[in-house]
CSV table of C-alpha atoms and ligand atoms in Angstrom, one decimal:
chain,number,residue,atom,x,y,z
J,195,MET,CA,-87.5,-36.2,19.8
J,196,LYS,CA,-87.1,-39.8,18.4
J,197,THR,CA,-85.3,-42.4,20.5
J,198,ALA,CA,-82.5,-44.3,18.8
J,199,ALA,CA,-84.8,-47.3,18.5
J,200,GLN,CA,-87.6,-45.2,17.0
J,201,TYR,CA,-85.1,-43.8,14.5
J,202,GLU,CA,-84.1,-47.3,13.3
J,203,GLU,CA,-87.7,-48.3,13.0
J,204,SER,CA,-88.6,-45.2,11.0
J,205,LEU,CA,-86.0,-46.1,8.5
J,206,ARG,CA,-87.5,-49.5,8.0
J,207,LYS,CA,-90.7,-47.9,6.8
J,208,LEU,CA,-88.9,-46.2,3.9
J,209,ASN,CA,-89.0,-47.8,0.5
J,210,LEU,CA,-85.5,-46.9,-0.7
J,211,ILE,CA,-84.3,-48.3,-4.0
J,212,VAL,CA,-80.6,-49.1,-3.4
J,213,TYR,CA,-78.1,-50.9,-5.6
J,214,LEU,CA,-74.9,-52.3,-4.0
J,215,ASN,CA,-72.3,-54.2,-5.8
J,216,GLY,CA,-74.6,-54.8,-8.8
J,217,GLU,CA,-77.5,-56.0,-6.7
J,218,LEU,CA,-80.8,-54.5,-5.5
J,219,VAL,CA,-80.7,-54.4,-1.7
J,220,GLU,CA,-83.9,-55.6,0.0
J,221,ASN,CA,-83.3,-54.3,3.4
J,222,PRO,CA,-80.7,-51.5,3.7
J,223,VAL,CA,-81.0,-51.2,7.5
J,224,ASP,CA,-79.7,-54.7,8.2
J,225,HIS,CA,-77.3,-55.1,5.3
J,226,PRO,CA,-73.9,-55.8,6.8
J,227,ILE,CA,-72.1,-53.3,4.7
J,228,ILE,CA,-74.6,-50.5,5.3
J,229,ARG,CA,-75.6,-51.1,8.9
J,230,PRO,CA,-72.5,-49.6,10.6
J,231,SER,CA,-73.3,-46.3,8.9
J,232,MET,CA,-76.8,-46.5,10.2
J,233,ASN,CA,-75.4,-47.1,13.7
J,234,SER,CA,-73.4,-43.8,13.4
J,235,VAL,CA,-76.5,-41.8,12.6
J,236,LYS,CA,-78.3,-43.7,15.3
J,237,ALA,CA,-75.7,-42.4,17.8
J,238,THR,CA,-76.9,-38.8,17.1
J,239,TYR,CA,-80.3,-39.9,18.5
J,240,ALA,CA,-78.9,-42.1,21.3
J,241,LEU,CA,-76.6,-39.4,22.7
J,242,ALA,CA,-79.4,-36.9,22.7
J,243,GLU,CA,-81.2,-39.1,25.1
J,244,GLU,CA,-78.4,-39.0,27.7
J,245,PRO,CA,-78.6,-36.2,30.3
J,246,GLU,CA,-74.8,-35.9,30.3
J,247,TYR,CA,-74.8,-34.7,26.7
J,248,GLU,CA,-78.1,-32.7,26.7
J,249,ASP,CA,-76.4,-29.3,26.5
J,250,LEU,CA,-74.5,-30.2,23.3
J,251,MET,CA,-76.9,-32.7,21.6
J,252,THR,CA,-80.1,-30.7,22.0
J,253,ALA,CA,-81.3,-27.1,21.6
J,254,THR,CA,-84.5,-25.1,22.0
J,255,SER,CA,-86.4,-24.6,18.8
J,256,HIS,CA,-86.7,-20.9,17.9
J,257,LEU,CA,-90.0,-21.8,16.1
J,258,THR,CA,-91.8,-23.7,18.9
J,259,GLY,CA,-89.7,-23.3,22.1
J,260,GLU,CA,-89.6,-27.1,22.3
J,261,LYS,CA,-86.4,-29.2,23.0
J,262,ILE,CA,-85.1,-30.6,19.7
J,263,ASN,CA,-82.1,-32.5,18.5
J,264,ARG,CA,-79.3,-30.0,17.6
J,265,PHE,CA,-79.1,-31.5,14.2
J,266,CYS,CA,-82.5,-30.0,13.4
J,267,HIS,CA,-81.7,-26.6,14.9
J,268,LEU,CA,-81.0,-23.2,13.3
J,269,HIS,CA,-78.1,-21.5,15.1
J,270,GLN,CA,-79.5,-18.6,17.2
J,271,SER,CA,-76.1,-17.4,18.6
J,272,THR,CA,-72.4,-17.8,18.4
J,273,ASP,CA,-72.8,-20.1,21.4
J,274,ASP,CA,-75.0,-22.4,19.3
J,275,LEU,CA,-72.2,-22.4,16.6
J,276,VAL,CA,-69.6,-23.3,19.1
J,277,LYS,CA,-71.8,-26.1,20.6
J,278,LYS,CA,-72.3,-27.5,17.1
J,279,VAL,CA,-68.5,-28.0,16.7
J,280,LYS,CA,-68.3,-29.5,20.2
J,281,MET,CA,-71.1,-31.9,19.5
J,282,GLN,CA,-69.4,-33.0,16.3
J,283,ARG,CA,-66.1,-33.6,18.1
J,284,LEU,CA,-68.0,-35.7,20.7
J,285,LEU,CA,-69.7,-37.8,18.0
J,286,GLY,CA,-66.4,-38.3,16.1
J,287,GLN,CA,-64.9,-39.6,19.4
J,288,LYS,CA,-67.8,-42.0,19.9
J,289,THR,CA,-68.0,-43.4,16.4
J,290,ALA,CA,-64.5,-42.9,14.8
J,291,ALA,CA,-66.5,-42.4,11.6
J,292,CYS,CA,-68.7,-40.0,9.7
J,293,PHE,CA,-72.0,-39.7,11.4
J,294,GLN,CA,-73.6,-38.2,8.3
J,295,ARG,CA,-76.3,-36.0,9.9
J,296,CYS,CA,-74.4,-32.7,9.6
J,297,VAL,CA,-75.0,-32.2,5.9
J,298,GLY,CA,-78.7,-31.7,6.6
J,299,MET,CA,-78.0,-29.4,9.6
J,300,ASP,CA,-75.7,-27.3,7.4
J,301,ALA,CA,-78.2,-27.3,4.6
J,302,ILE,CA,-81.2,-26.0,6.7
J,303,ASN,CA,-79.1,-23.2,8.1
J,304,ALA,CA,-77.9,-22.1,4.7
J,305,VAL,CA,-81.3,-22.4,3.0
J,306,ASP,CA,-83.0,-20.5,5.8
J,307,SER,CA,-80.9,-17.4,5.5
J,308,VAL,CA,-80.6,-17.4,1.7
J,309,THR,CA,-84.4,-17.8,1.1
J,310,PHE,CA,-85.0,-15.0,3.6
J,311,GLU,CA,-82.7,-12.6,1.7
J,312,MET,CA,-83.9,-13.8,-1.7
J,313,ASP,CA,-87.6,-13.1,-0.8
J,314,ARG,CA,-86.7,-9.7,0.5
J,315,LYS,CA,-85.0,-8.8,-2.7
J,316,LEU,CA,-87.2,-10.5,-5.3
J,317,GLY,CA,-90.6,-10.6,-3.5
J,318,THR,CA,-90.7,-14.5,-3.7
J,319,SER,CA,-92.1,-16.6,-0.9
J,320,TYR,CA,-89.6,-19.4,-0.5
J,321,HIS,CA,-88.7,-18.7,3.1
J,322,GLN,CA,-92.2,-19.3,4.4
J,323,ARG,CA,-92.4,-22.6,2.6
J,324,PHE,CA,-89.0,-23.6,3.9
J,325,THR,CA,-90.0,-22.8,7.5
J,326,LYS,CA,-93.0,-25.1,7.2
J,327,PHE,CA,-90.6,-27.9,6.2
J,328,LEU,CA,-88.3,-27.1,9.0
J,329,LEU,CA,-91.1,-27.2,11.5
J,330,LYS,CA,-92.0,-30.7,10.3
J,331,MET,CA,-88.4,-31.8,10.4
J,332,GLN,CA,-88.0,-30.6,14.0
J,333,GLU,CA,-91.3,-32.2,15.1
J,334,GLU,CA,-90.5,-35.5,13.4
J,335,ASP,CA,-86.7,-35.4,14.3
J,336,TRP,CA,-85.9,-36.3,10.8
J,337,THR,CA,-82.4,-36.9,9.4
J,338,VAL,CA,-82.2,-34.8,6.3
J,339,ASP,CA,-79.6,-35.3,3.7
J,340,GLY,CA,-78.2,-32.1,2.3
J,341,ALA,CA,-77.3,-32.7,-1.3
J,342,MET,CA,-75.1,-30.4,-3.2
J,343,THR,CA,-72.4,-32.0,-5.4
J,344,ASP,CA,-73.4,-32.7,-9.0
J,345,PRO,CA,-71.4,-35.1,-11.1
J,346,LYS,CA,-70.1,-32.1,-13.1
J,347,GLY,CA,-68.9,-34.0,-16.3
J,348,ASP,CA,-66.5,-31.9,-18.2
J,349,ARG,CA,-65.2,-29.3,-15.7
J,350,SER,CA,-64.3,-26.8,-18.5
J,351,LEU,CA,-68.0,-26.5,-19.5
J,352,THR,CA,-70.9,-24.8,-17.7
J,353,PRO,CA,-74.0,-26.9,-16.8
J,354,SER,CA,-75.9,-26.0,-19.9
J,355,GLN,CA,-72.9,-26.6,-22.1
J,356,GLN,CA,-72.5,-30.2,-21.1
J,357,VAL,CA,-73.1,-32.9,-23.7
J,358,ASP,CA,-75.5,-34.6,-21.3
J,359,PRO,CA,-77.9,-31.9,-19.7
J,360,ASP,CA,-78.4,-34.2,-16.7
J,361,THR,CA,-74.8,-33.9,-15.6
J,362,TYR,CA,-76.2,-31.2,-13.2
J,363,VAL,CA,-79.5,-31.4,-11.5
J,364,HIS,CA,-82.0,-29.3,-13.3
J,365,VAL,CA,-85.7,-28.4,-13.8
J,366,VAL,CA,-87.1,-30.3,-16.8
J,367,GLU,CA,-90.7,-29.2,-16.5
J,368,LYS,CA,-92.6,-26.5,-14.6
J,369,ARG,CA,-96.2,-27.4,-13.9
J,370,GLN,CA,-99.0,-25.6,-12.1
J,371,ASP,CA,-98.6,-27.8,-9.1
J,372,GLY,CA,-94.8,-28.2,-9.0
J,373,ILE,CA,-91.7,-28.9,-10.9
J,374,VAL,CA,-90.0,-32.1,-12.4
J,375,VAL,CA,-86.3,-32.4,-11.8
J,376,ARG,CA,-83.7,-34.7,-13.3
J,377,GLY,CA,-80.0,-35.4,-12.7
J,378,ALA,CA,-77.9,-36.8,-9.9
J,379,LYS,CA,-76.0,-35.9,-6.8
J,380,ALA,CA,-72.6,-37.7,-6.3
J,381,HIS,CA,-70.7,-38.6,-3.1
J,382,GLN,CA,-73.9,-38.3,-1.1
J,383,THR,CA,-73.1,-38.8,2.5
J,384,GLY,CA,-75.7,-40.7,4.6
J,385,ALA,CA,-78.5,-40.7,2.0
J,386,LEU,CA,-79.7,-44.2,2.9
J,387,ASN,CA,-80.0,-43.2,6.6
J,388,SER,CA,-82.1,-40.1,5.9
J,389,HIS,CA,-85.8,-39.5,5.9
J,390,TRP,CA,-85.7,-36.6,3.5
J,391,ILE,CA,-83.2,-35.0,1.1
J,392,LEU,CA,-82.6,-31.2,0.7
J,393,VAL,CA,-81.1,-30.4,-2.7
J,394,MET,CA,-79.1,-27.3,-3.5
J,395,PRO,CA,-77.3,-26.1,-6.6
J,396,THR,CA,-73.6,-27.2,-6.8
J,397,SER,CA,-72.1,-23.9,-7.9
J,398,THR,CA,-72.7,-20.3,-8.8
J,399,MET,CA,-75.1,-20.3,-11.8
J,400,ARG,CA,-75.4,-17.8,-14.6
J,401,LYS,CA,-78.4,-16.6,-16.4
J,402,GLU,CA,-78.1,-19.3,-19.1
J,403,ASP,CA,-77.9,-21.9,-16.4
J,404,ALA,CA,-81.0,-20.7,-14.5
J,405,ASP,CA,-82.7,-24.1,-14.8
J,406,TYR,CA,-79.9,-25.5,-12.7
J,407,ALA,CA,-80.4,-22.9,-9.9
J,408,VAL,CA,-82.8,-25.2,-8.1
J,409,SER,CA,-83.3,-26.1,-4.4
J,410,PHE,CA,-86.0,-28.3,-3.0
J,411,ALA,CA,-86.9,-31.0,-0.4
J,412,ALA,CA,-88.2,-34.5,-1.2
J,413,PRO,CA,-88.8,-37.7,0.8
J,414,ALA,CA,-85.7,-39.9,0.4
J,415,ASP,CA,-88.0,-42.6,-1.1
J,416,ALA,CA,-89.9,-40.3,-3.5
J,417,GLU,CA,-90.8,-41.8,-6.8
J,418,GLY,CA,-88.0,-41.5,-9.3
J,419,ILE,CA,-85.2,-41.5,-6.7
J,420,PHE,CA,-82.7,-44.3,-6.5
J,421,TYR,CA,-79.2,-44.9,-5.1
J,422,VAL,CA,-76.0,-46.6,-6.1
J,423,TYR,CA,-73.8,-47.5,-3.1
J,424,GLY,CA,-70.1,-46.3,-3.2
J,425,ARG,CA,-67.4,-48.9,-2.5
J,426,GLN,CA,-64.9,-48.4,0.3
J,427,ALA,CA,-61.5,-50.0,0.7
J,428,SER,CA,-61.8,-53.4,2.5
J,429,ASP,CA,-65.6,-53.1,2.6
J,430,THR,CA,-66.2,-56.8,2.0
J,431,ARG,CA,-64.4,-57.6,5.3
J,432,LYS,CA,-67.8,-56.7,6.8
J,433,LEU,CA,-69.2,-59.8,5.1
J,434,GLU,CA,-66.7,-62.1,6.8
J,435,ASP,CA,-68.4,-61.9,10.2
J,436,SER,CA,-65.1,-60.9,11.7
J,437,GLU,CA,-64.8,-58.7,14.7
J,438,ILE,CA,-61.1,-57.8,14.7
J,439,ASP,CA,-60.4,-57.5,11.0
J,440,VAL,CA,-62.9,-54.8,10.3
J,441,GLY,CA,-61.2,-52.5,12.9
J,442,ASN,CA,-64.4,-50.8,13.8
J,443,LYS,CA,-67.2,-53.3,13.9
J,444,GLN,CA,-70.0,-51.0,15.1
J,445,PHE,CA,-69.6,-47.7,13.2
J,446,GLY,CA,-69.0,-46.4,9.7
J,447,GLY,CA,-70.1,-43.9,7.1
J,448,HIS,CA,-71.3,-44.2,3.5
J,449,GLU,CA,-71.5,-42.2,0.3
J,450,VAL,CA,-73.8,-43.0,-2.6
J,451,LEU,CA,-74.8,-41.7,-6.1
J,452,MET,CA,-78.3,-40.3,-5.7
J,453,VAL,CA,-80.2,-40.4,-9.0
J,454,LEU,CA,-83.2,-38.1,-9.5
J,455,ASP,CA,-85.0,-39.6,-12.5
J,456,ASN,CA,-87.8,-37.2,-13.3
J,457,VAL,CA,-88.9,-36.5,-9.8
J,458,PHE,CA,-92.0,-34.4,-9.2
J,459,ILE,CA,-91.6,-31.8,-6.5
J,460,PRO,CA,-94.7,-29.9,-5.4
J,461,TRP,CA,-94.3,-26.1,-5.2
J,462,GLU,CA,-94.5,-26.2,-1.4
J,463,ASN,CA,-91.2,-28.0,-1.3
J,464,VAL,CA,-89.4,-25.8,-3.7
J,465,TYR,CA,-87.0,-23.2,-2.3
J,466,MET,CA,-85.2,-21.9,-5.4
J,467,CYS,CA,-86.3,-22.2,-9.0
J,468,GLY,CA,-84.3,-20.1,-11.5
J,469,GLU,CA,-83.1,-17.4,-9.1
J,470,TYR,CA,-79.5,-17.9,-10.3
J,471,GLU,CA,-78.3,-14.7,-8.6
J,472,PHE,CA,-78.7,-16.4,-5.2
J,473,SER,CA,-77.1,-19.7,-6.1
J,474,GLY,CA,-73.6,-18.6,-5.3
J,475,MET,CA,-74.7,-17.3,-1.8
J,476,LEU,CA,-76.3,-20.7,-1.1
J,477,VAL,CA,-73.3,-22.6,-2.1
J,478,GLU,CA,-71.0,-20.3,-0.2
J,479,ARG,CA,-73.0,-20.6,3.0
J,480,PHE,CA,-73.6,-24.3,2.9
J,481,ALA,CA,-69.9,-25.0,2.1
J,482,GLY,CA,-68.9,-22.5,4.9
J,483,TYR,CA,-71.0,-24.3,7.5
J,484,HIS,CA,-69.7,-27.7,6.4
J,485,ARG,CA,-66.1,-26.5,6.4
J,486,GLN,CA,-66.8,-25.4,10.0
J,487,SER,CA,-68.2,-28.9,10.7
J,488,TYR,CA,-64.8,-30.5,9.8
J,489,GLY,CA,-63.2,-28.5,12.7
J,490,GLY,CA,-65.3,-30.7,14.9
J,491,CYS,CA,-65.9,-34.2,13.4
J,492,LYS,CA,-62.4,-34.8,12.0
J,493,VAL,CA,-61.0,-33.6,15.4
J,494,GLY,CA,-63.1,-36.2,17.2
J,495,VAL,CA,-62.0,-39.0,14.8
J,496,GLY,CA,-58.5,-37.7,15.2
J,497,ASP,CA,-58.8,-38.1,19.0
J,498,VAL,CA,-59.5,-41.8,18.5
J,499,LEU,CA,-56.6,-42.2,16.0
J,500,ILE,CA,-54.1,-40.5,18.4
J,501,GLY,CA,-55.4,-42.7,21.2
J,502,ALA,CA,-55.0,-45.8,19.1
J,503,ALA,CA,-51.4,-44.8,18.1
J,504,ALA,CA,-50.6,-44.3,21.8
J,505,VAL,CA,-52.1,-47.7,22.7
J,506,ALA,CA,-50.1,-49.3,19.9
J,507,ALA,CA,-47.0,-47.7,21.3
J,508,ASP,CA,-47.8,-49.1,24.8
J,509,TYR,CA,-48.4,-52.6,23.3
J,510,ASN,CA,-45.2,-52.4,21.2
J,511,GLY,CA,-43.2,-51.4,24.2
J,512,THR,CA,-42.0,-48.1,22.6
J,513,THR,CA,-43.8,-45.6,24.8
J,514,LYS,CA,-40.7,-44.4,26.5
J,515,ALA,CA,-38.8,-43.6,23.3
J,516,ALA,CA,-38.4,-39.9,23.0
J,517,HIS,CA,-39.3,-39.8,19.3
J,518,ILE,CA,-42.6,-41.6,19.9
J,519,LYS,CA,-43.5,-39.2,22.7
J,520,ASP,CA,-42.7,-36.3,20.3
J,521,LYS,CA,-44.8,-37.8,17.5
J,522,LEU,CA,-47.8,-38.1,19.8
J,523,ILE,CA,-47.3,-34.5,20.8
J,524,GLU,CA,-47.2,-33.4,17.2
J,525,MET,CA,-50.4,-35.3,16.5
J,526,VAL,CA,-52.2,-33.6,19.4
J,527,HIS,CA,-50.8,-30.2,18.2
J,528,LEU,CA,-52.1,-30.7,14.7
J,529,ASN,CA,-55.5,-32.0,15.9
J,530,GLU,CA,-56.0,-29.2,18.4
J,531,THR,CA,-55.0,-26.6,15.7
J,532,LEU,CA,-58.0,-27.9,13.6
J,533,TYR,CA,-60.3,-27.6,16.6
J,534,ALA,CA,-59.0,-24.1,17.4
J,535,SER,CA,-60.0,-22.9,13.9
J,536,GLY,CA,-63.4,-24.7,14.2
J,537,ILE,CA,-64.1,-22.9,17.4
J,538,ALA,CA,-62.7,-19.6,16.1
J,539,CYS,CA,-64.9,-19.5,13.0
J,540,SER,CA,-67.9,-20.2,15.3
J,541,ALA,CA,-67.1,-17.6,18.0
J,542,GLU,CA,-66.5,-15.0,15.2
J,543,GLY,CA,-69.9,-15.8,13.6
J,544,HIS,CA,-72.6,-13.2,13.0
J,545,LYS,CA,-76.3,-12.8,12.7
J,546,THR,CA,-77.9,-12.9,9.2
J,547,ALA,CA,-81.0,-11.1,8.2
J,548,SER,CA,-83.2,-14.1,9.0
J,549,GLY,CA,-81.8,-14.2,12.6
J,550,THR,CA,-79.8,-17.4,11.9
J,551,TYR,CA,-76.1,-17.2,12.7
J,552,LEU,CA,-73.5,-17.7,10.1
J,553,ILE,CA,-69.9,-18.6,10.8
J,554,ASN,CA,-67.0,-16.3,9.9
J,555,LEU,CA,-66.4,-17.5,6.3
J,556,LEU,CA,-62.7,-16.7,6.1
J,557,LEU,CA,-61.9,-18.7,9.3
J,558,ALA,CA,-64.2,-21.6,8.2
J,559,ASN,CA,-62.3,-21.8,4.9
J,560,VAL,CA,-59.0,-21.7,6.8
J,561,THR,CA,-60.3,-24.6,9.0
J,562,LYS,CA,-61.1,-26.8,6.0
J,563,GLN,CA,-57.9,-25.9,4.2
J,564,ASN,CA,-56.0,-27.2,7.3
J,565,VAL,CA,-58.2,-30.3,7.2
J,566,THR,CA,-57.0,-31.1,3.7
J,567,ARG,CA,-53.5,-31.5,5.3
J,568,PHE,CA,-53.3,-32.3,9.0
J,569,PRO,CA,-55.3,-35.6,9.0
J,570,TYR,CA,-52.8,-36.9,6.4
J,571,GLU,CA,-49.9,-36.0,8.7
J,572,ILE,CA,-51.7,-37.4,11.7
J,573,SER,CA,-52.3,-40.6,9.7
J,574,ARG,CA,-48.7,-40.8,8.6
J,575,LEU,CA,-47.5,-40.5,12.2
J,576,ALA,CA,-50.0,-43.1,13.4
J,577,GLU,CA,-48.7,-45.5,10.8
J,578,ASP,CA,-45.1,-44.7,11.8
J,579,ILE,CA,-45.9,-45.5,15.5
J,580,ALA,CA,-48.0,-48.6,14.7
J,581,GLY,CA,-45.3,-50.3,12.7
J,582,GLY,CA,-45.4,-52.5,9.6
J,583,LEU,CA,-47.4,-55.2,11.3
J,584,MET,CA,-50.5,-53.1,10.7
J,585,VAL,CA,-50.5,-54.2,7.1
J,586,THR,CA,-48.8,-57.6,7.2
J,587,MET,CA,-50.7,-59.2,10.0
J,588,PRO,CA,-52.7,-62.4,9.5
J,589,SER,CA,-56.4,-62.6,9.9
J,590,GLU,CA,-58.7,-63.1,12.9
J,591,ARG,CA,-59.4,-66.6,11.5
J,592,ASP,CA,-55.7,-67.4,11.7
J,593,LEU,CA,-55.7,-66.2,15.3
J,594,ARG,CA,-58.7,-68.5,16.1
J,595,HIS,CA,-57.3,-71.5,14.1
J,596,PRO,CA,-56.6,-74.5,16.3
J,597,LYS,CA,-53.1,-75.0,15.0
J,598,ILE,CA,-52.0,-71.7,13.5
J,599,GLY,CA,-53.5,-69.6,16.3
J,600,LYS,CA,-50.7,-70.5,18.7
J,601,VAL,CA,-48.1,-69.5,16.1
J,602,VAL,CA,-49.9,-66.1,15.5
J,603,GLU,CA,-50.0,-65.6,19.3
J,604,LYS,CA,-46.4,-66.5,19.8
J,605,TYR,CA,-44.8,-64.4,17.1
J,606,PHE,CA,-47.1,-61.3,17.1
J,607,CYS,CA,-47.0,-60.7,20.8
J,608,GLY,CA,-45.5,-57.3,21.9
J,609,VAL,CA,-45.1,-56.6,25.6
J,610,SER,CA,-45.7,-59.8,27.5
J,611,THR,CA,-48.5,-58.3,29.6
J,612,VAL,CA,-50.8,-57.7,26.6
J,613,SER,CA,-52.5,-60.4,24.6
J,614,THR,CA,-51.7,-60.7,20.9
J,615,GLU,CA,-55.4,-60.3,20.2
J,616,ASN,CA,-55.5,-56.9,21.8
J,617,ARG,CA,-52.5,-55.8,19.8
J,618,MET,CA,-54.2,-57.0,16.6
J,619,ARG,CA,-57.4,-55.1,17.6
J,620,ILE,CA,-55.6,-51.8,18.0
J,621,LEU,CA,-53.6,-52.2,14.8
J,622,ARG,CA,-56.7,-53.1,12.8
J,623,LEU,CA,-58.4,-50.0,14.1
J,624,ILE,CA,-55.5,-47.8,12.9
J,625,GLU,CA,-55.6,-49.7,9.6
J,626,ASN,CA,-59.3,-49.1,9.3
J,627,MET,CA,-58.9,-45.3,9.9
J,628,THR,CA,-55.9,-44.8,7.7
J,629,LEU,CA,-56.4,-47.3,4.9
J,630,GLY,CA,-59.7,-49.1,5.3
J,631,THR,CA,-63.4,-48.2,5.2
J,632,ALA,CA,-63.0,-45.3,7.6
J,633,ALA,CA,-60.1,-43.8,5.6
J,634,VAL,CA,-62.9,-42.5,3.2
J,635,SER,CA,-64.0,-40.0,5.9
J,636,TYR,CA,-60.7,-39.4,7.6
J,637,ARG,CA,-58.4,-39.0,4.6
J,638,THR,CA,-60.0,-38.5,1.2
J,639,GLU,CA,-63.1,-36.8,2.5
J,640,SER,CA,-60.8,-34.5,4.4
J,641,MET,CA,-59.3,-33.6,1.1
J,642,HIS,CA,-62.5,-33.2,-1.1
J,643,GLY,CA,-65.5,-33.2,1.3
J,644,ALA,CA,-67.0,-29.7,1.7
J,645,GLY,CA,-65.1,-28.7,-1.4
J,646,SER,CA,-61.6,-29.5,-2.7
J,647,PRO,CA,-58.6,-27.5,-1.4
J,648,GLN,CA,-58.7,-25.0,-4.3
J,649,ALA,CA,-62.3,-24.0,-3.5
J,650,GLN,CA,-61.1,-22.8,0.0
J,651,ARG,CA,-58.2,-21.0,-1.5
J,652,ILE,CA,-60.5,-19.0,-3.8
J,653,MET,CA,-62.6,-18.1,-0.8
J,654,ILE,CA,-59.5,-17.2,1.3
J,655,SER,CA,-58.4,-14.9,-1.6
J,656,ARG,CA,-61.8,-13.3,-1.7
J,657,GLN,CA,-62.2,-12.9,2.1
J,658,GLY,CA,-58.5,-12.2,2.9
J,659,ASN,CA,-58.7,-8.4,2.4
J,660,LEU,CA,-55.2,-8.0,1.0
J,661,ASP,CA,-55.8,-4.3,0.3
J,662,HIS,CA,-56.4,-3.6,4.0
J,663,LYS,CA,-53.1,-5.4,4.8
J,664,LYS,CA,-51.3,-3.3,2.1
J,665,GLU,CA,-52.6,-0.1,3.7
J,666,LEU,CA,-51.4,-1.3,7.1
J,667,ALA,CA,-47.9,-1.9,5.8
J,668,LYS,CA,-47.8,1.4,3.9
J,669,ALA,CA,-48.9,3.3,7.0
J,670,ILE,CA,-46.1,1.7,9.1
J,671,ALA,CA,-43.5,2.2,6.4
J,672,GLY,CA,-44.5,5.8,6.1
J,673,ILE,CA,-45.3,5.5,2.4
J,674,ASN,CA,-47.0,8.4,0.7
J,675,GLU,CA,-48.2,7.5,-2.7
J,676,GLU,CA,-48.9,11.0,-4.1
J,677,PRO,CA,-48.4,10.9,-7.9
J,678,LEU,CA,-44.8,11.6,-8.8
T,928,SF4,FE1,-70.6,-34.7,9.6
T,928,SF4,FE2,-68.1,-34.7,9.3
T,928,SF4,FE3,-69.6,-36.6,8.1
T,928,SF4,FE4,-69.6,-34.1,7.2
T,928,SF4,S1,-67.9,-35.5,7.2
T,928,SF4,S2,-71.4,-35.4,7.6
T,928,SF4,S3,-69.3,-32.9,9.1
T,928,SF4,S4,-69.3,-36.3,10.3
T,929,FE,FE1,-68.5,-34.6,4.7
């Protein structure tokens, strides 16, 4: 396994082409806007080094019997699925941000079982190729960026009907030695902190869209790949060299547009090429795993936000108010409800044909559906408890100013035993998580990440088995439906 320091060094060796705010970035690792997101991924390596977290952060490879980082592991039991969620909650608690590495973990688990079943039905040999890649990933302890979401253009049109054929990633050329692909993946979490990318189709493809049913792995700095960095609210505060105003100085997450401009992929790294009948299964499984993931990561981030709200109440002197106590209880209740479904869809998982365990898809979709709602309510309650000062407070520079500083200290003091600076720190953290850079992952990503709410409702309607429920009701009601 890589140490945290080795991970950072390995990223420096990549030749990523990154545009941020209209400029080419020379050194993504040390760029002040990008670096906090690198720190979050680095935490997935650092925690794996600590004996205290060994059980959650590491696993035994089913391929080699070696100890590996759990992010490189294929789930071999429901216990592995449960530990995955617990690991994600832990990392959410430690970073209060998106630590990005789960998309690759979810992608390898989905690609593994789908290529196995595809080969069995179609006589292809994708699974063997994929296993070779997985072995290397485990040996090198790579961060792999699972890439699914295409830009999608006009949503009323299928991929091949789009005016611009590159709206969805597709195969533009098949050669003897490999394929050439073109298109883009949007909202790509953690791409700049990854060694490799693992691309999957974005939706169920039909026969006429077979060129879009494509899955492959490529080095993150392969020729023809470049990235355009996504802005986040208040991101330029990171350029001010302020510690308080950013809310969370150390950690963050990022999303980028990943452009694949005629990228050559050798056959050995191709895991689906035209087998459109299996595209839906791949999407369903990857999305299912990532919906499970949210029952861990968002809960961990929620723990920090609830803690921050409770500290703000202490500093405001409102802790004893009955309604504040009740709001904190409600926040905990909502957060633990998310965790409960994350654990439930894991405990109810089952073995697939390849041996890799899959979550219970109905419960994973219920988990994510709740995630589209509860973090919003938790955020609303945190803002309620924090008070309006969270958004009207002067800057850290004002606090440090030789003249104005005293004024800020005097008028923004809460309980007299706590410094104004500490009160500002906790309010800025809540601001960061509910309105600032981290609101990307705690709020809007809770809505749209791992699929927008309607995508889960479609899966819930498919998996909900309403007919069975009708039969139950008819049996209890003594209904006999013999023709009249
Ligand atoms: Fe992991 Fe959560 Fe970020 Fe997805 S949103 S990559 S599950 S931390
Ligand atoms: Fe996500």
